[in-house]
C-alpha positions as MATLAB code, in Angstrom:
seq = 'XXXXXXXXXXXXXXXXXXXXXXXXXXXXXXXXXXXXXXXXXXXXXXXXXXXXXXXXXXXXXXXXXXXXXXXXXXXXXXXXXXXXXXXXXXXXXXXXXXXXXXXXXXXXXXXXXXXXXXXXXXXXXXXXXXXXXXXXXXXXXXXXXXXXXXXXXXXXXXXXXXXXXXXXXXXXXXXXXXXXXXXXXXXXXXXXXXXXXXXXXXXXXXXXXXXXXXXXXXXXXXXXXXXXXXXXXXXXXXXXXXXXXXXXXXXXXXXXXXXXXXXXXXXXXXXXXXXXXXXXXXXXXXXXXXXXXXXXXXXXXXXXXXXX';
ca = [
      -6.650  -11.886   20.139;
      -6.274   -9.056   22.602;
      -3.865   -7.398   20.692;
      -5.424   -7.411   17.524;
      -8.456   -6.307   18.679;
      -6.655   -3.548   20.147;
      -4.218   -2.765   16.993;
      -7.721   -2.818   14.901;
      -9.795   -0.428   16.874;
      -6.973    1.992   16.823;
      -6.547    1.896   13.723;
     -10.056    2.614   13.422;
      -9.991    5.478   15.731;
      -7.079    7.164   13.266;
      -9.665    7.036   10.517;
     -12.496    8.433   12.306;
     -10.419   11.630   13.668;
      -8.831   11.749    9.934;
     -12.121   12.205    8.503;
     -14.871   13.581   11.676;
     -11.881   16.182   12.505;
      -9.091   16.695   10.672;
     -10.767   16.412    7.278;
     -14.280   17.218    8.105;
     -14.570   19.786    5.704;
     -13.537   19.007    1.733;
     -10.563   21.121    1.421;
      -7.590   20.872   -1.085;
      -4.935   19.512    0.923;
      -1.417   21.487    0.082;
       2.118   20.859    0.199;
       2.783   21.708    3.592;
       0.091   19.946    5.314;
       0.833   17.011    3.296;
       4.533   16.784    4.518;
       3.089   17.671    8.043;
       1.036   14.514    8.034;
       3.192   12.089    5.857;
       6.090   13.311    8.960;
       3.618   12.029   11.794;
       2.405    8.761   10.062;
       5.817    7.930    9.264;
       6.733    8.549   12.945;
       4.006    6.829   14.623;
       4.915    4.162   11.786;
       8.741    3.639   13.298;
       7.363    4.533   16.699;
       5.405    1.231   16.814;
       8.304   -0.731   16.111;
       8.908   -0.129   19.912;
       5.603   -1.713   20.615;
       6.324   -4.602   18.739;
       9.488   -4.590   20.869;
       7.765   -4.758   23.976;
       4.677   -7.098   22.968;
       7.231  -10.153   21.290;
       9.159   -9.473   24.827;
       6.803   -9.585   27.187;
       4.954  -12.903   25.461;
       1.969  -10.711   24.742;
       1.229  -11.932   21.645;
       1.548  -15.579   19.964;
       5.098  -15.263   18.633;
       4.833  -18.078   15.940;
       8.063  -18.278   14.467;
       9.923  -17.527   18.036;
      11.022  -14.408   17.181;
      13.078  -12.423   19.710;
      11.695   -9.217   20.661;
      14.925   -7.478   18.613;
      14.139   -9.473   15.301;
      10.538   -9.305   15.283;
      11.349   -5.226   15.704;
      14.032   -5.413   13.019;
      11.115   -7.853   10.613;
       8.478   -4.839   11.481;
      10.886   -1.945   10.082;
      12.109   -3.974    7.246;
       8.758   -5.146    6.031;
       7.264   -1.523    6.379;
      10.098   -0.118    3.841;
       9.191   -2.845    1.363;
       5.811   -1.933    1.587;
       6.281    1.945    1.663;
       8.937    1.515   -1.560;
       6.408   -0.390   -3.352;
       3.804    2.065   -2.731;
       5.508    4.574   -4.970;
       3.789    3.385   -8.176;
       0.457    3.282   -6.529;
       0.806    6.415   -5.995;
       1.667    7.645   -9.852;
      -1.212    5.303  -10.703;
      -3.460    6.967   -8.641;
      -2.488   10.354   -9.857;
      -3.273    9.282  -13.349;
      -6.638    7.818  -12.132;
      -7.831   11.270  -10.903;
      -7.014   13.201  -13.194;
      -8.754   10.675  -16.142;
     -11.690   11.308  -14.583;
     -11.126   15.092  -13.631;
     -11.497   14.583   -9.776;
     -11.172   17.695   -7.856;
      -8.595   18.446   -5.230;
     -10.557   18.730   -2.570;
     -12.603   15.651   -3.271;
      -9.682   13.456   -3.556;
      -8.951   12.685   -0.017;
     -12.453   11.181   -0.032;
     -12.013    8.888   -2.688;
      -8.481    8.098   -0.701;
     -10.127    7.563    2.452;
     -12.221    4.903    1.162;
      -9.800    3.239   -0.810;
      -7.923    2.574    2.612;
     -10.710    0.822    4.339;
     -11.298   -1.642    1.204;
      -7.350   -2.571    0.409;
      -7.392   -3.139    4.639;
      -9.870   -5.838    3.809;
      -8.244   -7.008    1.186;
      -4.983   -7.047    2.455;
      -6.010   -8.418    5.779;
      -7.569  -11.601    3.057;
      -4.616  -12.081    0.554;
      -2.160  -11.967    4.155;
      -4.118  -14.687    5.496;
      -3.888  -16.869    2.682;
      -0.626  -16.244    1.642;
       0.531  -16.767    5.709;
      -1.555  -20.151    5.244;
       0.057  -21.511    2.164;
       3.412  -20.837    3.196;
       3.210  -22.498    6.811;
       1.588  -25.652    4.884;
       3.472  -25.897    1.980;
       6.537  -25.586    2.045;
       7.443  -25.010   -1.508;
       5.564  -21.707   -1.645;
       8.331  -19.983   -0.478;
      10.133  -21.191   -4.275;
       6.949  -20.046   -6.239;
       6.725  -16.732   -4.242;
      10.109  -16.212   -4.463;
      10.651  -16.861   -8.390;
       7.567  -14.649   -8.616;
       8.827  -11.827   -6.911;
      12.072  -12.158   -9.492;
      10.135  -12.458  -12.591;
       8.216   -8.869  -11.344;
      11.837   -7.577  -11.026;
      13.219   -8.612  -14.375;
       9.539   -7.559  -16.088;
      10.047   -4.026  -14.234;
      13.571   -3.861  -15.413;
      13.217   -4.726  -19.277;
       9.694   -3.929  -20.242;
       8.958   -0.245  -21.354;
       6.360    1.717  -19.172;
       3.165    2.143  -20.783;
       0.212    4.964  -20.294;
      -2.150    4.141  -18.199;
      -5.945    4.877  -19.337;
      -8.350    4.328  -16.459;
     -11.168    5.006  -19.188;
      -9.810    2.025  -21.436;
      -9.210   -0.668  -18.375;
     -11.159   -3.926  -18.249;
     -13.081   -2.443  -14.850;
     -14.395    0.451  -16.025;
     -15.541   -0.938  -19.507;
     -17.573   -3.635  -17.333;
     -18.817   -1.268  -14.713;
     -20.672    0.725  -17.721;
     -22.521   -2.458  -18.192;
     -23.545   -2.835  -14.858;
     -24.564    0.041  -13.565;
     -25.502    4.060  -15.234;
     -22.684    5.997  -14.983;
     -22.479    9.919  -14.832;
     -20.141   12.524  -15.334;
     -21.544   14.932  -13.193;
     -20.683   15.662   -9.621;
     -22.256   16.852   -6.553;
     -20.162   17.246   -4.395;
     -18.315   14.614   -2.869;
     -21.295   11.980   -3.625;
     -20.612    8.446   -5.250;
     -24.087    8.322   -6.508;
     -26.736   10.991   -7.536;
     -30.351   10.969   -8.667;
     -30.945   11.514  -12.561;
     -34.569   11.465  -13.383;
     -35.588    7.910  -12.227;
     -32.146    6.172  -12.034;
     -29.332    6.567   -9.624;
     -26.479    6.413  -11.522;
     -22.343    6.394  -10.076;
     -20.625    9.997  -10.078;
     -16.540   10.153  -11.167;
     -15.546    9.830   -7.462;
     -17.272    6.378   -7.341;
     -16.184    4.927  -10.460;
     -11.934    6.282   -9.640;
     -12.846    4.674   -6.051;
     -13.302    1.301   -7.830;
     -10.572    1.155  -10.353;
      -8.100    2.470   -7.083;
      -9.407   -1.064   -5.504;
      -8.649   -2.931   -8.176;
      -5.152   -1.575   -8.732;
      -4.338   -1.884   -5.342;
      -5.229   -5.614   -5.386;
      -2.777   -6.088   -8.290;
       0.354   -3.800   -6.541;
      -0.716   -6.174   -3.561;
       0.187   -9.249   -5.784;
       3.782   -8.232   -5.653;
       4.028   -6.213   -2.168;
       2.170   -9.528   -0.095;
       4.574  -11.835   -1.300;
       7.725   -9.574   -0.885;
       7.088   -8.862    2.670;
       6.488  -12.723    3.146;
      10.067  -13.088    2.366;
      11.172  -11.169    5.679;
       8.590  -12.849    7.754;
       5.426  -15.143    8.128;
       4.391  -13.761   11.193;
       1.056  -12.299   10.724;
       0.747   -9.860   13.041;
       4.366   -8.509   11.794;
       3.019   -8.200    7.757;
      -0.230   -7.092    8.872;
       0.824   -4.205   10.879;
       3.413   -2.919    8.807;
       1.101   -3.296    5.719;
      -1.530   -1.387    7.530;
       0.728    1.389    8.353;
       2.381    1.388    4.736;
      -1.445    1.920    3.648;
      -2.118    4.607    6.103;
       0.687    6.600    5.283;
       0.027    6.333    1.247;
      -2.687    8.671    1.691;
      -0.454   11.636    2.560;
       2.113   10.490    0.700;
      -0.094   10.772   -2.415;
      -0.469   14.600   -1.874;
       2.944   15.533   -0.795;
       4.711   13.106   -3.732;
       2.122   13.171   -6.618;
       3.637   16.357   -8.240;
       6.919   15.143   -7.926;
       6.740   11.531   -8.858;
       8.450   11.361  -12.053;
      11.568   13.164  -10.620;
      11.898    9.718   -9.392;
      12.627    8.108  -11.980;
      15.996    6.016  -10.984;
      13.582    4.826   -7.967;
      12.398    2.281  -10.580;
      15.475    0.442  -10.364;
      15.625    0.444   -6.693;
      12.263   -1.227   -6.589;
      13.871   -4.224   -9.233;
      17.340   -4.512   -6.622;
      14.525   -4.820   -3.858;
      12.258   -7.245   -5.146;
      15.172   -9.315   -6.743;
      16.869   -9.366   -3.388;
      13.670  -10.615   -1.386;
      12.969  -12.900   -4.442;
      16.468  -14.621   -3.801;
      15.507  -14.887    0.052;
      12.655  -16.317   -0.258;
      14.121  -19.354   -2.509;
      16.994  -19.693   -0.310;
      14.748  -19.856    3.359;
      14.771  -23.478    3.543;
      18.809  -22.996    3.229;
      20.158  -20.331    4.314;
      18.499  -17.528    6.664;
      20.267  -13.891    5.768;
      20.823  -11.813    9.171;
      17.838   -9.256    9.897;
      20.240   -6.801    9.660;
      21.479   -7.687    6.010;
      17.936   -7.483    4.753;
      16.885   -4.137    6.324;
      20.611   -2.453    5.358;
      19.884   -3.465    2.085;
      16.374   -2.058    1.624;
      17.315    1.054    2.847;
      20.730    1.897    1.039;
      18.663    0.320   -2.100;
      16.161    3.231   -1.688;
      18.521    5.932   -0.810;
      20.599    5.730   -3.958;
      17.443    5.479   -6.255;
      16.700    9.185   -4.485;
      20.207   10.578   -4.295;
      20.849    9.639   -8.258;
      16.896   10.438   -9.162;
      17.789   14.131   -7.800;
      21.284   14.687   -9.316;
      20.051   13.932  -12.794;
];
């Protein structure tokens, strides 16, 4: 438990200097300093693969599946593309979120902030559970699998609809529960009106981010189950996925639908972890295979995105 105590509270030192110092002040956060941060968290991201390196080879940590310390590196890097490709609609989604509900710049990293701590807690929960099922039933790894494919082929054939925050099942049930207002002050969730406290814009796009994170989360939890069911392996390279989404939002979320051959990237991705998953109990593709895959799958989908 040392480890993850350790791995937790530094994560949790990241967030306080991200938001006591680097963004202590509300500020809109531009081009440059969003490439400048998505650079470092990236980085630090493939940095930590050497950690993992040295904790699975020094018998630091309980290495459940006896992983050598060069697998459980190559498991780390492959399930942190997975989760970093399938981040990339997240992030549209999100852009469509804030600007439904007219979110300021400057406020935005707020809202983002946030939104990390809750999908940690509710990725740490769905990992858990999925980890569970898998190590007692066997036949999981089928359902996940066939899942995972049937996300792929829906992705491939079905046409992309708009997204209306204002029209979603969450926000038509949080008017009901609670007064909502379309004023802001400031970067406040909630504000005094009269004698009610009702939920400002930044609260009510901090809910609906939740909630669409939980449902990208039904597809990316699974997929990176299919490189590994070590749970300090998904975990992590969640975690850092999540971290890095935040920068990632401001340096991409202008540029997003240049991307659009990206789409099809994500369907060879999930297809090819789908058809891993089924065949675990059979055959075991080479670490190798899986990340070489992953990565040429997402540099075509940007090469043929930017020549069109």
């Amino acid at each position: 438990m040392t480890v993850w105590i350790l791995f937790l509270l530094g994560i949790l030192v990241f967030l306080a200097l991200d938001l006591g110092v680097f963004n202590k002040n509300p500020h809109v956060i531009s081009v440059k300093e969003a490439s400048i941060w998505t650079s470092v968290w990236v980085t630090l991201s493939i940095l930590f693969s050497g950690v993992v390196y040295w904790l699975y080879g020094s018998g630091k940590i309980d290495n459940v599946d006896a992983l050598t310390p060069m697998d459980a590196s190559l498991k780390y890097i492959t399930g942190y593309l997975i989760e970093l490709s399938l981040s990339i609609d997240n992030i549209f989604v999100i852009a469509v979120i804030f600007g439904s509900f007219q979110i300021p710049q400057k406020y935005q990293h707020r809202v983002l902030f946030w939104g990390i701590l809750g999908a940690i807690v509710f990725r740490a929960l769905m990992i858990f559970f999925g980890v569970a099922l898998i190590k007692k039933f066997g036949f999981m790894t089928y359902i996940f699998g066939a899942f995972l494919i049937f996300t792929a082929i829906k992705m491939l054939v079905s046409k992309q609809e708009a997204f209306n925050p204002k029209k979603s099942f969450i926000y038509r049930n949080l008017r009901k529960v609670m007064p909502i207002t379309t004023h802001m002050q400031g970067q406040k969730f909630f504000i005094k009106l009269r004698h009610i406290t009702a939920a400002t814009p930044l609260f009510i796009a901090l809910v609906i981010i939740e909630f669409t994170d939980i449902l990208f989360a039904l597809d990316s939890v699974p997929a990176i189950l299919a490189i590994t069911s070590d749970p300090f392996l998904v975990f992590s390279s969640n975690i850092f996925a999540i971290l890095g989404l935040r920068s990632m939002y401001f340096f991409l979320s202008n540029m997003i639908s240049r991307f659009y051959y990206l789409k099809y990237s994500l369907v060879a991705i999930l297809s090819f972890v789908g058809i891993k998953m089924i065949l675990a109990h059979h055959y075991t593709f080479p670490e190798w295979v899986s990340l070489c895959f992953i990565g040429i799958a997402l540099f075509v989908g940007v090469v043929v995105s930017k020549k069109s």
